[in-house]
Coordinates of C-alpha atoms in Angstrom, one line a residue:
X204 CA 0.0 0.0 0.0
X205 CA 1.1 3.7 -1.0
X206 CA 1.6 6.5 1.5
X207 CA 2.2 10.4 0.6
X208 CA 2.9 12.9 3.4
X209 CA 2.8 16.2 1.9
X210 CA 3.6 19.1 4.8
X211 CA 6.4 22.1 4.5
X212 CA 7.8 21.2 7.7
X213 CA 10.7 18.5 7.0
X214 CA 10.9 17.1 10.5
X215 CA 7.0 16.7 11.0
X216 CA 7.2 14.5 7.8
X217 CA 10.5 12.8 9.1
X218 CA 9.0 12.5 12.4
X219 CA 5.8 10.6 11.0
X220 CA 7.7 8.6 8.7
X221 CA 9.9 7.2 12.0
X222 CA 7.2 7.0 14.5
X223 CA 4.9 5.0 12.9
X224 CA 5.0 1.3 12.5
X225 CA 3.3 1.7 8.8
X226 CA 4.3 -1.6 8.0
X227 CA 2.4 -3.0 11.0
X228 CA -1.1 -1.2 8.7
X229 CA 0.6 -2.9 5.1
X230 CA 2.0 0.6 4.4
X231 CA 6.0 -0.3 2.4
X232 CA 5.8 2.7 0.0
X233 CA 6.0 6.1 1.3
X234 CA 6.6 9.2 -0.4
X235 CA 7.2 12.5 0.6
X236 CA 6.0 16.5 -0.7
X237 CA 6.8 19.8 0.7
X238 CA 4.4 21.8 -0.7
X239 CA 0.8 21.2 -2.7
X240 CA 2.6 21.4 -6.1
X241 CA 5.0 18.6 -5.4
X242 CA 2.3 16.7 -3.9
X243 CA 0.7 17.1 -7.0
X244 CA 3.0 16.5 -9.5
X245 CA 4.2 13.1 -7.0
X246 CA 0.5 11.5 -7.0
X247 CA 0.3 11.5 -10.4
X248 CA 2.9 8.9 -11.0
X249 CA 2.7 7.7 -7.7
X250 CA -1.1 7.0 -7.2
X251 CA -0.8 6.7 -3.5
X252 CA -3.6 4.6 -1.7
X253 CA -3.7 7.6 1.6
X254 CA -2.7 11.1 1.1
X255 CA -1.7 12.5 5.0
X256 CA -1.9 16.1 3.8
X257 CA -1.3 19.4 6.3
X258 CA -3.8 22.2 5.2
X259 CA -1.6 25.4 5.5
X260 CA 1.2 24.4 2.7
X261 CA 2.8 26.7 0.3
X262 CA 2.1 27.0 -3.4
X263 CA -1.0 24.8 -3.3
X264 CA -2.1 24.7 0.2
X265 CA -3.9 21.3 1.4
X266 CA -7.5 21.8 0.2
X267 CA -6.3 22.9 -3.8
X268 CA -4.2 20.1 -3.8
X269 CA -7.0 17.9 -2.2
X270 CA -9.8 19.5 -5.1
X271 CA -7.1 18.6 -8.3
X272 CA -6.3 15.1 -6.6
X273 CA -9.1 13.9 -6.4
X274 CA -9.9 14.7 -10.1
X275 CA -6.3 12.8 -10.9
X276 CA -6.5 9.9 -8.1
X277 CA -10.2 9.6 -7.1
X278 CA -8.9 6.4 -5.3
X279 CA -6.9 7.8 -3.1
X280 CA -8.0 8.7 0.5
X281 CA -7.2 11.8 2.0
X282 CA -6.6 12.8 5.2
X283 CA -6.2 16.2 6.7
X284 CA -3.9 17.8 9.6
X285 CA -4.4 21.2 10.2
X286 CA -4.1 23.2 13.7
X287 CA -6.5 25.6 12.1
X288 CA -9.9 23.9 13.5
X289 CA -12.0 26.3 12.0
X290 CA -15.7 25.6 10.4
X291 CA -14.6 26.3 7.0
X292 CA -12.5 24.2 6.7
X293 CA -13.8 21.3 8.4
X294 CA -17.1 21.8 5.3
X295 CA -14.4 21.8 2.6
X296 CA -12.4 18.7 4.3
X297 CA -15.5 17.4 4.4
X298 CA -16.9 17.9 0.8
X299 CA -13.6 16.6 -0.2
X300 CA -14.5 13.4 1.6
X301 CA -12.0 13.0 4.2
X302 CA -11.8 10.4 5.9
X303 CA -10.3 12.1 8.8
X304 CA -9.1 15.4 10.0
X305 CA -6.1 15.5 12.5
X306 CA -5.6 18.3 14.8
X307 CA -2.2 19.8 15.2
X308 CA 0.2 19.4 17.4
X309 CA 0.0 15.8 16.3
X310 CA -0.9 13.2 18.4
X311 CA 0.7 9.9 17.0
X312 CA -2.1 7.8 19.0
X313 CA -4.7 9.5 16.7
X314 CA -2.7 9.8 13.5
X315 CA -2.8 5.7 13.8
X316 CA -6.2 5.9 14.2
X317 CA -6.5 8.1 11.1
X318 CA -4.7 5.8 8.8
X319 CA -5.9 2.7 10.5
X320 CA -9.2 4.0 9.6
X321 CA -8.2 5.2 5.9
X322 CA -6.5 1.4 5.4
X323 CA -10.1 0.2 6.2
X324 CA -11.2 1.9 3.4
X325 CA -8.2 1.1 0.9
X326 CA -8.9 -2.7 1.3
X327 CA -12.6 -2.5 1.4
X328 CA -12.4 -1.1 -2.2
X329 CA -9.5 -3.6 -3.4
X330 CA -11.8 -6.6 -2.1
X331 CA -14.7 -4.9 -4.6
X332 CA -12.6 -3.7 -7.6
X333 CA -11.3 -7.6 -7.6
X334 CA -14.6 -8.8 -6.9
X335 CA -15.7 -6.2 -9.6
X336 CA -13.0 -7.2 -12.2
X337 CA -11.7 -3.6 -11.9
X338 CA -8.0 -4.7 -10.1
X339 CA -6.4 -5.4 -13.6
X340 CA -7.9 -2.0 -15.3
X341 CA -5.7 -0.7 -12.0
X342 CA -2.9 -2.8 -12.4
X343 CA -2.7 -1.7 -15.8
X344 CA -2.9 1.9 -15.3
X345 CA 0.4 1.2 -12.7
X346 CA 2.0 -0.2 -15.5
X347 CA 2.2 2.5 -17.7
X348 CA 2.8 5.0 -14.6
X349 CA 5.9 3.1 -14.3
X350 CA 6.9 3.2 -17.8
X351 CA 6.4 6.8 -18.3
X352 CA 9.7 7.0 -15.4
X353 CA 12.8 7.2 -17.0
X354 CA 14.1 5.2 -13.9
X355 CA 12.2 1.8 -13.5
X356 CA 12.3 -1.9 -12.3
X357 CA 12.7 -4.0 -15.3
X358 CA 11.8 -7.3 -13.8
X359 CA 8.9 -5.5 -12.1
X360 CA 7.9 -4.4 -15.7
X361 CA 7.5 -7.7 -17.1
X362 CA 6.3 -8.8 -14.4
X363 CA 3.1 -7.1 -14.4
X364 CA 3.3 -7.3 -18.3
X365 CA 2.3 -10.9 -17.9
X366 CA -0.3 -10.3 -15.1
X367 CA -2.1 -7.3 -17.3
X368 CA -1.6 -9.3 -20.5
X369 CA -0.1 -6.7 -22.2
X370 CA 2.8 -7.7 -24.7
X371 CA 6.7 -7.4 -23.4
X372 CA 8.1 -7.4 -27.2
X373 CA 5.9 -5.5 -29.9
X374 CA 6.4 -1.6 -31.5
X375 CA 5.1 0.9 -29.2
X376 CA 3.6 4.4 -29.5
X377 CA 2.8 6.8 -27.1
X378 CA 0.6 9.7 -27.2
X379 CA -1.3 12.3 -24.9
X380 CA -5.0 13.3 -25.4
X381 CA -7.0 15.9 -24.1
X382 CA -10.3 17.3 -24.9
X383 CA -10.2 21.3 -24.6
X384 CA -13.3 21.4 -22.4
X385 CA -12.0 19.8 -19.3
X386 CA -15.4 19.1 -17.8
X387 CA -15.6 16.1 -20.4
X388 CA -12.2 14.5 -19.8
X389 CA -13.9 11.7 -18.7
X390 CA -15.4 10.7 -21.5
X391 CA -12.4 9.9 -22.9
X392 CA -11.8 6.9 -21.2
X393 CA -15.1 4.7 -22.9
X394 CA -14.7 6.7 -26.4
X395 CA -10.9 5.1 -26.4
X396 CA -11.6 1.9 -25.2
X397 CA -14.5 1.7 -28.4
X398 CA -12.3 3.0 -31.1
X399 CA -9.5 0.5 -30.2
X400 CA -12.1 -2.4 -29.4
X401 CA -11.7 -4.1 -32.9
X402 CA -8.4 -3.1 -34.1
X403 CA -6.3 -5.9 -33.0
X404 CA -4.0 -3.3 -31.3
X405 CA -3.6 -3.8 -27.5
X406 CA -3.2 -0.4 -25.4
X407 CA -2.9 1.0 -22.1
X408 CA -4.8 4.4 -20.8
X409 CA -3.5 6.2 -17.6
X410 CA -4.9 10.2 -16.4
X411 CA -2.3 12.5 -15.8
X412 CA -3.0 16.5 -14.7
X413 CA -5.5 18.9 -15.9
X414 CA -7.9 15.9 -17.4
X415 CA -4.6 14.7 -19.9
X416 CA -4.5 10.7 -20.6
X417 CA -1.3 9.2 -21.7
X418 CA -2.1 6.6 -24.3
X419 CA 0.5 3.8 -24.9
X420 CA -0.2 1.5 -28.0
X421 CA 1.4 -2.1 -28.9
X422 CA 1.1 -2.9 -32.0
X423 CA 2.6 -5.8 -34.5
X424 CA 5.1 -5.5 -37.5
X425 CA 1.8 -5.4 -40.1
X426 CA 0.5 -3.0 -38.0
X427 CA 3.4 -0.5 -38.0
X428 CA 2.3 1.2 -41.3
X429 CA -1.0 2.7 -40.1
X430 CA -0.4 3.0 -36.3
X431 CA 0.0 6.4 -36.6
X432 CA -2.5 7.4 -38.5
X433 CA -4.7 5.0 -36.3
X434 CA -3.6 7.3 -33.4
X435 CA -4.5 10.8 -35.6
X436 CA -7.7 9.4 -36.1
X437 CA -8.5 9.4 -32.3
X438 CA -8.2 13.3 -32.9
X439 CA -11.6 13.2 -34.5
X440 CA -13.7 11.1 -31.6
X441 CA -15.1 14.8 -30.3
X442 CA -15.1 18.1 -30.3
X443 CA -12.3 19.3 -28.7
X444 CA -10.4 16.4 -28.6
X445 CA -6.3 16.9 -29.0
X446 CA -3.2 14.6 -29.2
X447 CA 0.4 15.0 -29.0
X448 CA 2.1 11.8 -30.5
X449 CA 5.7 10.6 -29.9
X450 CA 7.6 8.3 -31.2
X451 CA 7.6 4.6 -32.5
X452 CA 9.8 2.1 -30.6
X453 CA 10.3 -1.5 -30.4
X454 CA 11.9 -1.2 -26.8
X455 CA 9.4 -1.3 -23.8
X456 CA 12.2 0.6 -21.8
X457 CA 12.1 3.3 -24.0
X458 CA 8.4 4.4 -23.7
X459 CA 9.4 7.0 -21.0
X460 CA 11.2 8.7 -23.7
X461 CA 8.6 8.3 -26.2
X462 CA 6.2 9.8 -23.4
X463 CA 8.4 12.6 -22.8
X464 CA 8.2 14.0 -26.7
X465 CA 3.8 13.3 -26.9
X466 CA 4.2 15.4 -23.5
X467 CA 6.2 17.7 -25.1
X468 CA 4.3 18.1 -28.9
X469 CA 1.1 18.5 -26.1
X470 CA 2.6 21.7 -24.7
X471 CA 3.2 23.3 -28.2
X472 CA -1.1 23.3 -28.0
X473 CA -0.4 26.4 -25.4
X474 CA 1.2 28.5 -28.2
X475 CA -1.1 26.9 -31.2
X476 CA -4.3 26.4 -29.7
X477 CA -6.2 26.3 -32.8
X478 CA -4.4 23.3 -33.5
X479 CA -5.8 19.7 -33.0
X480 CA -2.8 17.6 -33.8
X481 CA 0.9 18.1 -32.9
X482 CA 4.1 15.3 -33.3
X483 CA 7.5 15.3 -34.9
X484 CA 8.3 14.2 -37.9
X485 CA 11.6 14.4 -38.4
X486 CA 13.4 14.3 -35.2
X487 CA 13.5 16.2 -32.0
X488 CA 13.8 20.0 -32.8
X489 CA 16.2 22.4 -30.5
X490 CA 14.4 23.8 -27.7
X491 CA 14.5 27.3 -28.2
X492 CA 15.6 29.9 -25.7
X493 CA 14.3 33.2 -23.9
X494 CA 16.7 36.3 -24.6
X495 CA 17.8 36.6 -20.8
X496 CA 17.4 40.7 -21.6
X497 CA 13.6 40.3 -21.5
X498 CA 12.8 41.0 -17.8
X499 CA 15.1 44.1 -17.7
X500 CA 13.5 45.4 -21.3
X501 CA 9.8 44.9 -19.8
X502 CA 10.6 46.7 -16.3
X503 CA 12.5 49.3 -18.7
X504 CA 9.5 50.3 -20.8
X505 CA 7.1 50.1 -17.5
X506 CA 8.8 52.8 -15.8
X507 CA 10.1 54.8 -19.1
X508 CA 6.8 54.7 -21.0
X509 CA 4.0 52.7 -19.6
X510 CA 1.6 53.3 -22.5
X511 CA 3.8 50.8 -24.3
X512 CA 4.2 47.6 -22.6
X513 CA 0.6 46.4 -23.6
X514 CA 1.9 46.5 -27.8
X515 CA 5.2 44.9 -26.7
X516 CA 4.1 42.2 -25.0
X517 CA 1.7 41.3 -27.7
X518 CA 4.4 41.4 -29.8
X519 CA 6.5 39.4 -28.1
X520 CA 3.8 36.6 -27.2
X521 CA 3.3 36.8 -31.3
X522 CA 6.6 36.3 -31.7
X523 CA 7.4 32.9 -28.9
X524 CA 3.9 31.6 -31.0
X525 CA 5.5 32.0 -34.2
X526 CA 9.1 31.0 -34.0
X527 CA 8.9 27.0 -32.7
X528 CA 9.4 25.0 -29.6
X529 CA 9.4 26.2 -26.6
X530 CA 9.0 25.3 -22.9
X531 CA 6.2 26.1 -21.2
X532 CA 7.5 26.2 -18.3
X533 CA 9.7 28.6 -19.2
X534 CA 6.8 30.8 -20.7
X535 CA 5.0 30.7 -17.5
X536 CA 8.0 31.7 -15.5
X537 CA 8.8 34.7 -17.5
X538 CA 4.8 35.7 -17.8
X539 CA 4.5 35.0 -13.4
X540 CA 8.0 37.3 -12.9
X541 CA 6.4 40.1 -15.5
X542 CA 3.1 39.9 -13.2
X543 CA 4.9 39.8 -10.5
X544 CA 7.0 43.4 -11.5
X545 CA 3.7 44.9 -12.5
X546 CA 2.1 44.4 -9.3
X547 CA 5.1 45.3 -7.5
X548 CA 5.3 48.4 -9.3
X549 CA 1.6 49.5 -8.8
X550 CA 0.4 47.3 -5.9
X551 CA -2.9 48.7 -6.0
X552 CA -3.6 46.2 -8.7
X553 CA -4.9 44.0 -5.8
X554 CA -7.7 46.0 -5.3
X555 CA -8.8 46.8 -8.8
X556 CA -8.5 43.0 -10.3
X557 CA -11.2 40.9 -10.0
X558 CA -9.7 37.4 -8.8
X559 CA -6.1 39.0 -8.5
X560 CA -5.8 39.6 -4.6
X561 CA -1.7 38.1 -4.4
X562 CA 0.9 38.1 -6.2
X563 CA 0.9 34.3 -6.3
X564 CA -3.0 34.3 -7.2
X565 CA -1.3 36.3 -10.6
X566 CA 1.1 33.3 -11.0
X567 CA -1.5 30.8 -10.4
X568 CA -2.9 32.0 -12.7
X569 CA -0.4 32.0 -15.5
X570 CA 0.3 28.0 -14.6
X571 CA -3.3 27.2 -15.0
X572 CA -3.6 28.9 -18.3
X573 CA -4.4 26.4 -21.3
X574 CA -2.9 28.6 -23.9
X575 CA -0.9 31.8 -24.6
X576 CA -3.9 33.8 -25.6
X577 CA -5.5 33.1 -22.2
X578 CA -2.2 34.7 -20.2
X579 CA -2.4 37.6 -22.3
X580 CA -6.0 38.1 -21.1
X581 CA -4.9 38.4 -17.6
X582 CA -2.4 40.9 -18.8
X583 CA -4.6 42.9 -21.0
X584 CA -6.8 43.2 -17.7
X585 CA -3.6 43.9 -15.4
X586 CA -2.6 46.4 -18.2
X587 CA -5.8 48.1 -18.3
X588 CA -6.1 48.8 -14.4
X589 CA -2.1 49.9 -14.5
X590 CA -3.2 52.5 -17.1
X591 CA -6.0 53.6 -15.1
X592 CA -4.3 54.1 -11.9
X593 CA -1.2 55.8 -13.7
X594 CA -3.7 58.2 -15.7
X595 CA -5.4 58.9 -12.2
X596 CA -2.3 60.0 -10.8
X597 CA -0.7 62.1 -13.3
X598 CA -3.0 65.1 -11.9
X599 CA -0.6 64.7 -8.5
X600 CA 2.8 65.8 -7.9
X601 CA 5.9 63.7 -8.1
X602 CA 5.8 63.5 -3.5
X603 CA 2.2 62.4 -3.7
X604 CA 2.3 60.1 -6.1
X605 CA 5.6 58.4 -4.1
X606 CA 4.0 58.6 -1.3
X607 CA 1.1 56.7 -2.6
X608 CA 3.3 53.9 -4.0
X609 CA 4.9 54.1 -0.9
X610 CA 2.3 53.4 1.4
X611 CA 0.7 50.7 -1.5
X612 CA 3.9 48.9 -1.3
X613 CA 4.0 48.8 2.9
X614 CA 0.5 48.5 3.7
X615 CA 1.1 45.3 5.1
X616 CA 3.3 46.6 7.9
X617 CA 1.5 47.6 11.0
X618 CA 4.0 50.1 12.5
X619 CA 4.0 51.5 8.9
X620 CA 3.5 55.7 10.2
X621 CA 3.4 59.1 8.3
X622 CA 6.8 60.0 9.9
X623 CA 8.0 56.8 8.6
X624 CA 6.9 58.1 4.9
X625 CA 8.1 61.3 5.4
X626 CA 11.5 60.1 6.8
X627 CA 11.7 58.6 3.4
X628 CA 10.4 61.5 1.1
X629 CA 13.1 63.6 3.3
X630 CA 10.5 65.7 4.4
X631 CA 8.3 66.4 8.2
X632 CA 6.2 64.9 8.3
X633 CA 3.8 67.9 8.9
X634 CA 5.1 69.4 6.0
X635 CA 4.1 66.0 3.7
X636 CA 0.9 65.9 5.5
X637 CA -0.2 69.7 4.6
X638 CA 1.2 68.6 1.1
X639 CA -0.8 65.3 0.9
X640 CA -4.0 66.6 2.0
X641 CA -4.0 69.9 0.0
X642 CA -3.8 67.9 -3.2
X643 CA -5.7 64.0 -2.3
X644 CA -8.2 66.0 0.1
X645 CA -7.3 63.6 3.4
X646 CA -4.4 63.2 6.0
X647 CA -1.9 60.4 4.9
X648 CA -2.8 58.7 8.1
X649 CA -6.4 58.3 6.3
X650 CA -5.4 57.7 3.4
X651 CA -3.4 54.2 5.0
X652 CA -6.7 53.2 6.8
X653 CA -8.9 53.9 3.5
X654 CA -6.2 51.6 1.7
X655 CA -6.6 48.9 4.1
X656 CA -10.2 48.7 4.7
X657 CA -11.0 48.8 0.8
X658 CA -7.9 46.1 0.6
X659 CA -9.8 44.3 3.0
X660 CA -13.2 43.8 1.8
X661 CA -11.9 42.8 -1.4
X662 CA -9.9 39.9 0.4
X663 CA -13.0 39.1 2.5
X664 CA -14.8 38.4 -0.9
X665 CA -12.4 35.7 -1.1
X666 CA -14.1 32.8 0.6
X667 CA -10.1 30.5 0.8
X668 CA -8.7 33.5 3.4
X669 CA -8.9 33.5 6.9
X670 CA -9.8 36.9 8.6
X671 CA -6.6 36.6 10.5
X672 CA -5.0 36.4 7.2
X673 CA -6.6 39.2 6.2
X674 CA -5.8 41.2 9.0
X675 CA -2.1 40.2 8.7
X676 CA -1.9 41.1 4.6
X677 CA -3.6 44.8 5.4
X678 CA -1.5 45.7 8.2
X679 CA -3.8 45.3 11.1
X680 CA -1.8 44.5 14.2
X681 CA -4.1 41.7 15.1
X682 CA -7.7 40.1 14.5
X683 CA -9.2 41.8 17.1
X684 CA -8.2 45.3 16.2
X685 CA -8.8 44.4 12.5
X686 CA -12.6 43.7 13.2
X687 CA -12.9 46.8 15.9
X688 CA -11.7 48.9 13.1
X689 CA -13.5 47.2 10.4
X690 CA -16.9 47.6 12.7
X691 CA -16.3 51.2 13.1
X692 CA -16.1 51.6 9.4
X693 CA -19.1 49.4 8.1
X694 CA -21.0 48.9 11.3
X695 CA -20.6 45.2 10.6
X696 CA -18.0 42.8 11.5
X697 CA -16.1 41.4 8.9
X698 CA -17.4 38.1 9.1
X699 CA -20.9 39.6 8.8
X700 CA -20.2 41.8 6.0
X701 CA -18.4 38.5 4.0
X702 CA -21.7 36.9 4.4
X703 CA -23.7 39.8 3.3
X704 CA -21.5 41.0 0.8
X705 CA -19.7 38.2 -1.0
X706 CA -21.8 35.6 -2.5

């Protein structure tokens, strides 16, 4: 049985791991994550059986990884340690159908319990799924998880070659299909299982993220002539429905290569959406690379000439669209650090954007994105409220508007004080105050608290962060002052006005 312990603390996963007699509950294979996104990227080649998760995690805290697991393992069972007790998150833990929710500190007597009970469950479902005929669809599906590693037990392979049926000497083909509309991936599953049904052509079908399958055909030496074509065709099932294809190989070991390239011609759908079909024909083409200049040229033209940074970064997405391969991944880190400068630069982007209230909500964002076209959405939306703030503030002074980006950029600091400011403008702060208020029409001590309670009740509207958190992000020293404050203001606490105002 399978075991991940995703939590950011390394010795409360070490400590676990050498605590508890796992073996004693049939527990031998234990992985480790120390954040959501590894636990992510882990389960998916992993497939672990219990997922001990901590809630408050970096990245992907425990809930968003628990929401995209579930789509990629439904199998697996989760289970939940958190010291934040609160209601909310006990009704997502359980929506999510956990089958238990630790409290920390941990208590190792009721961890055991936890997996003790979640074991229950992992061999109540193997006794059906065998009873059901649905262990060697599973068994299967492990088999090409393992292949797809480019490190792998070779007697293990052939191993469960002969258990699953599945041939240990024939020409292989891999390939990764998607449909578009994720809320359909699903489908995929019977529609491949009745195109292949009468071809003679023997296959294995495992999920990966984001509702991808990776498809792994065997076929025989009469069939190598049309395999491919066979596999184009599956391009045409539905609606929607796209492939990247690798390569042809007569080596089982070699499929994790093959896998590699379909996973790679996939990605190129980012920057060719309109495409259905992508695979290489004649060889692997050099990746290209990003000019390193980039970054300094886009935080150049943002603070030399604003108006311009909307036509260059179309013209630059144009131009990584145009030119060949890519990374992704190196797309999406250049598109979260631009985001990233832009936000930094005007911070009051947070308030104005819907569904932007963090940095890392802007990067999320970004890595989420199913094509290019959708990034530079987000962008032309960032770009528009950067325009409208800058246009807003070219009526002030050079002092006002510092001191706005100033106190935009240090909100979250509760000590954060107009003689601070001034210290920093190198005037008194009397002086910047008579300044401030003869051009914005309030005190720079008002303006702060009119920044932080309109920050506020835009990160209230997000249902995934705590009030504390809130407080903390806005610059109120504590909860409590946060919501005497916040009552003062609204007449409403800001629990009440979340439930009023935030459906």
């Amino acid at each position: 049985m399978r075991l991940l312990i995703a939590d950011d603390e390394d010795y409360a996963r070490e400590g676990l791991i050498e605590s508890i007699p796992w073996e004693k509950y049939g527990i031998d294979e234990i992985m480790q994550a120390k954040d959501g996104r590894e636990a992510l990227t882990i389960s998916g080649w992993f497939r672990p059986d219990i997922v001990l998760t901590d809630i408050r995690m970096p990245k992907l805290n425990g809930l968003e990884f628990a929401e995209r697991l579930i789509r990629q393992c439904p199998d697996s069972k989760l289970l939940f340690m958190s010291g934040y007790m609160e209601i909310e998150y006990l009704k997502k833990a359980i929506s999510l159908d956990a089958v238990e929710f630790v409290e920390k500190p941990i208590e190792l007597d009721k961890v055991e319990q936890a997996v003790k009970k979640a074991v229950t469950f992992v061999r109540e479902k193997e006794l059906f799924e065998k009873k059901e005929g649905q262990w060697q669809k599973l068994e299967r599906q492990r088999l090409l998880n393992m292949l797809k590693l480019k490190t792998k037990d070779k007697a293990l392979i052939e191993k469960l070659c002969r258990e699953v049926g599945f041939p240990e000497k024939a020409g292989y083909l891999t390939a990764v299909l998607w449909n578009k509309n994720e809320e359909n991936a699903g489908e995929l599953e019977p529609l491949a299982a009745e195109f292949w049904k009468d071809t003679g052509i023997d296959y294995l079908l495992t999920m990966l993220d984001r509702g991808k399958y990776l498809f792994l055909g065997a076929f025989g030496a009469f069939q190598q002539s049309r395999i491919r074509e066979k596999c184009r065709e599956m391009a045409g099932l539905k609606e929607g429905l796209c492939l990247g294809i690798g390569f042809e190989t007569d080596n089982l070991m070699a499929v994790a290569a093959s896998s590699e390239i379909a996973l790679l011609n996939a990605e190129q759908s980012f920057f060719k959406s309109e495409r259905r079909i992508f695979e290489i024909e004649d060889g692997i083409p050099e990746m290209k690379k990003l000019n390193p200049g980039l970054y300094a040229e886009f935080d150049r033209i943002l603070k030399e000439d604003a108006g311009k940074v909307t036509a260059w970064l179309h013209e630059l997405a144009e131009k990584i669209c145009g030119e060949g391969f890519y990374r992704q991944e190196d797309i999406v880190m250049l598109m979260s650090a631009f985001a990233r400068l832009l936000i930094q630069e005007k911070n009051a982007l947070l308030l104005s954007v819907e569904g932007i209230d963090t940095e890392e909500d802007a990067e999320q964002k970004i890595r989420e994105a199913s094509s290019m076209a959708e990034v530079m959405e987000l962008f032309d939306r960032l770009l528009e409220a950067f325009g409208i703030h800058r246009e807003q503030e070219t009526q002030y002074s050079r002092l006002v508007r510092d001191t706005i980006a100033y106190i935009e950029q240090h909100c979250r600091e509760a000590e954060l004080s107009v003689t601070d400011i001034a210290a920093d403008m190198h005037f008194s702060a009397a002086h910047l105050n008579v300044l401030f208020r003869k051009e914005i029409g309030v005190t720079v001590k008002q303006y702060i608290s009119d920044y932080r309670l309109n920050l506020s009740k835009k990160l209230l509207c997000n249902p995934h962060i705590k009030v504390s958190e809130i407080a903390e992000r806005c610059g109120y020293s504590n909860a409590n002052y946060f919501s005497k404050v916040f009552r003062a203001s609204e007449n409403m606490t800001p629990v009440e006005y979340r439930k009023e105002n935030c459906k």
